[in-house]
JSON list of C-alpha atoms in Angstrom, two decimals:
[
{"chain": "E", "resi": 1, "resn": "MET", "atom": "CA", "xyz": [0.00, 0.00, 0.00]},
{"chain": "E", "resi": 2, "resn": "SER", "atom": "CA", "xyz": [2.90, 2.36, -0.61]},
{"chain": "E", "resi": 3, "resn": "ASN", "atom": "CA", "xyz": [2.48, 5.70, -2.37]},
{"chain": "E", "resi": 4, "resn": "ILE", "atom": "CA", "xyz": [-0.98, 6.22, -0.94]},
{"chain": "E", "resi": 5, "resn": "LEU", "atom": "CA", "xyz": [-2.22, 9.70, -0.09]},
{"chain": "E", "resi": 6, "resn": "CYS", "atom": "CA", "xyz": [-4.87, 9.65, 2.56]},
{"chain": "E", "resi": 7, "resn": "THR", "atom": "CA", "xyz": [-6.39, 11.50, 5.44]},
{"chain": "E", "resi": 8, "resn": "ILE", "atom": "CA", "xyz": [-6.71, 9.66, 8.71]},
{"chain": "E", "resi": 9, "resn": "HIS", "atom": "CA", "xyz": [-7.95, 10.67, 12.10]},
{"chain": "E", "resi": 10, "resn": "VAL", "atom": "CA", "xyz": [-6.24, 8.99, 15.02]},
{"chain": "E", "resi": 11, "resn": "ARG", "atom": "CA", "xyz": [-7.55, 9.25, 18.56]},
{"chain": "E", "resi": 12, "resn": "VAL", "atom": "CA", "xyz": [-5.27, 7.87, 21.24]},
{"chain": "E", "resi": 13, "resn": "ARG", "atom": "CA", "xyz": [-6.17, 8.42, 24.90]},
{"chain": "E", "resi": 14, "resn": "HIS", "atom": "CA", "xyz": [-5.59, 12.10, 25.78]},
{"chain": "E", "resi": 15, "resn": "CYS", "atom": "CA", "xyz": [-4.79, 13.43, 22.33]},
{"chain": "E", "resi": 16, "resn": "ILE", "atom": "CA", "xyz": [-6.42, 13.75, 18.95]},
{"chain": "E", "resi": 17, "resn": "ALA", "atom": "CA", "xyz": [-4.11, 13.92, 15.97]},
{"chain": "E", "resi": 18, "resn": "LEU", "atom": "CA", "xyz": [-5.03, 14.75, 12.41]},
{"chain": "E", "resi": 19, "resn": "LEU", "atom": "CA", "xyz": [-2.62, 13.59, 9.73]},
{"chain": "E", "resi": 20, "resn": "THR", "atom": "CA", "xyz": [-3.23, 14.63, 6.17]},
{"chain": "E", "resi": 21, "resn": "HIS", "atom": "CA", "xyz": [-1.54, 13.44, 3.02]},
{"chain": "E", "resi": 22, "resn": "VAL", "atom": "CA", "xyz": [0.82, 11.04, 4.75]},
{"chain": "E", "resi": 23, "resn": "GLN", "atom": "CA", "xyz": [2.73, 8.50, 2.72]},
{"chain": "E", "resi": 24, "resn": "SER", "atom": "CA", "xyz": [3.21, 5.30, 4.62]},
{"chain": "E", "resi": 25, "resn": "THR", "atom": "CA", "xyz": [3.23, 1.57, 4.13]},
{"chain": "E", "resi": 26, "resn": "PHE", "atom": "CA", "xyz": [0.67, 1.23, 6.93]},
{"chain": "E", "resi": 27, "resn": "ASN", "atom": "CA", "xyz": [2.06, -2.17, 7.87]},
{"chain": "E", "resi": 28, "resn": "THR", "atom": "CA", "xyz": [2.06, -1.10, 11.53]},
{"chain": "E", "resi": 29, "resn": "LEU", "atom": "CA", "xyz": [-1.69, -0.42, 11.60]},
{"chain": "E", "resi": 30, "resn": "VAL", "atom": "CA", "xyz": [-3.56, -3.51, 12.78]},
{"chain": "E", "resi": 31, "resn": "LEU", "atom": "CA", "xyz": [-7.32, -3.93, 12.35]},
{"chain": "E", "resi": 32, "resn": "ASP", "atom": "CA", "xyz": [-9.33, -5.62, 15.09]},
{"chain": "E", "resi": 33, "resn": "ASP", "atom": "CA", "xyz": [-13.09, -6.07, 14.61]},
{"chain": "E", "resi": 34, "resn": "GLY", "atom": "CA", "xyz": [-13.25, -3.08, 12.25]},
{"chain": "E", "resi": 35, "resn": "PHE", "atom": "CA", "xyz": [-11.15, -0.79, 14.43]},
{"chain": "E", "resi": 36, "resn": "VAL", "atom": "CA", "xyz": [-7.48, 0.18, 14.20]},
{"chain": "E", "resi": 37, "resn": "LYS", "atom": "CA", "xyz": [-5.63, -1.03, 17.28]},
{"chain": "E", "resi": 38, "resn": "ARG", "atom": "CA", "xyz": [-3.64, 1.57, 19.20]},
{"chain": "E", "resi": 39, "resn": "PRO", "atom": "CA", "xyz": [0.01, 1.45, 18.07]},
{"chain": "E", "resi": 40, "resn": "THR", "atom": "CA", "xyz": [2.41, 0.04, 20.65]},
{"chain": "E", "resi": 41, "resn": "GLY", "atom": "CA", "xyz": [5.53, 1.64, 19.21]},
{"chain": "E", "resi": 42, "resn": "PRO", "atom": "CA", "xyz": [6.74, 5.18, 19.70]},
{"chain": "E", "resi": 43, "resn": "ARG", "atom": "CA", "xyz": [4.52, 8.04, 18.56]},
{"chain": "E", "resi": 44, "resn": "LEU", "atom": "CA", "xyz": [1.69, 7.07, 16.21]},
{"chain": "E", "resi": 45, "resn": "GLY", "atom": "CA", "xyz": [3.43, 3.98, 14.85]},
{"chain": "E", "resi": 46, "resn": "ILE", "atom": "CA", "xyz": [3.78, 5.22, 11.27]},
{"chain": "E", "resi": 47, "resn": "GLU", "atom": "CA", "xyz": [6.76, 6.40, 9.27]},
{"chain": "E", "resi": 48, "resn": "VAL", "atom": "CA", "xyz": [6.45, 9.74, 7.48]},
{"chain": "E", "resi": 49, "resn": "ASP", "atom": "CA", "xyz": [8.41, 10.22, 4.26]},
{"chain": "E", "resi": 50, "resn": "GLU", "atom": "CA", "xyz": [10.12, 13.47, 5.29]},
{"chain": "E", "resi": 51, "resn": "GLY", "atom": "CA", "xyz": [11.64, 13.99, 1.84]},
{"chain": "E", "resi": 52, "resn": "TYR", "atom": "CA", "xyz": [8.18, 13.88, 0.28]},
{"chain": "E", "resi": 53, "resn": "VAL", "atom": "CA", "xyz": [6.82, 16.32, 2.87]},
{"chain": "E", "resi": 54, "resn": "ARG", "atom": "CA", "xyz": [9.70, 18.74, 2.27]},
{"chain": "E", "resi": 55, "resn": "GLU", "atom": "CA", "xyz": [9.24, 18.46, -1.50]},
{"chain": "E", "resi": 56, "resn": "ARG", "atom": "CA", "xyz": [5.50, 19.14, -1.31]},
{"chain": "E", "resi": 57, "resn": "SER", "atom": "CA", "xyz": [6.02, 22.03, 1.12]},
{"chain": "E", "resi": 58, "resn": "GLN", "atom": "CA", "xyz": [7.69, 23.94, -1.73]},
{"chain": "E", "resi": 59, "resn": "ASP", "atom": "CA", "xyz": [4.60, 23.68, -3.95]},
{"chain": "E", "resi": 60, "resn": "GLU", "atom": "CA", "xyz": [2.55, 26.83, -4.38]},
{"chain": "E", "resi": 61, "resn": "VAL", "atom": "CA", "xyz": [-0.84, 26.48, -2.74]},
{"chain": "E", "resi": 62, "resn": "ASN", "atom": "CA", "xyz": [-3.80, 28.32, -4.22]},
{"chain": "E", "resi": 63, "resn": "TRP", "atom": "CA", "xyz": [-6.19, 27.85, -1.32]},
{"chain": "E", "resi": 64, "resn": "TYR", "atom": "CA", "xyz": [-7.28, 30.19, 1.44]},
{"chain": "E", "resi": 65, "resn": "ASN", "atom": "CA", "xyz": [-9.52, 29.76, 4.45]},
{"chain": "E", "resi": 66, "resn": "PRO", "atom": "CA", "xyz": [-13.07, 30.74, 3.57]},
{"chain": "E", "resi": 67, "resn": "VAL", "atom": "CA", "xyz": [-14.48, 33.75, 5.38]},
{"chain": "E", "resi": 68, "resn": "TRP", "atom": "CA", "xyz": [-18.09, 33.46, 6.47]},
{"chain": "E", "resi": 69, "resn": "HIS", "atom": "CA", "xyz": [-20.39, 36.15, 7.79]},
{"chain": "E", "resi": 70, "resn": "HIS", "atom": "CA", "xyz": [-23.68, 35.99, 9.65]},
{"chain": "E", "resi": 71, "resn": "ASP", "atom": "CA", "xyz": [-26.78, 37.56, 8.08]},
{"chain": "E", "resi": 72, "resn": "ASP", "atom": "CA", "xyz": [-26.12, 40.75, 10.06]},
{"chain": "E", "resi": 73, "resn": "GLY", "atom": "CA", "xyz": [-22.55, 41.03, 8.70]},
{"chain": "E", "resi": 74, "resn": "ARG", "atom": "CA", "xyz": [-20.67, 39.80, 11.79]},
{"chain": "E", "resi": 75, "resn": "LEU", "atom": "CA", "xyz": [-17.71, 37.50, 11.17]},
{"chain": "E", "resi": 76, "resn": "ALA", "atom": "CA", "xyz": [-18.71, 33.87, 11.65]},
{"chain": "E", "resi": 77, "resn": "GLU", "atom": "CA", "xyz": [-16.45, 31.21, 13.14]},
{"chain": "E", "resi": 78, "resn": "TRP", "atom": "CA", "xyz": [-15.78, 27.96, 11.34]}
]
């Protein structure tokens, strides 16, 4: 399953981590009855391709946070 771009949400005890566009082999993620078991190794138990992340960080991004307003013109939160 190498070269996969995905978005995963991982919730482990007292923290919630959001990883986006992570390349990994995912061979450390173990499924148990439809759920991913908590990794036993250090950190989240995945290996991030740092070279790929650095390469993509140089790409120009043409996306900005949307700005929403309430009907009365006040700035609205996400």
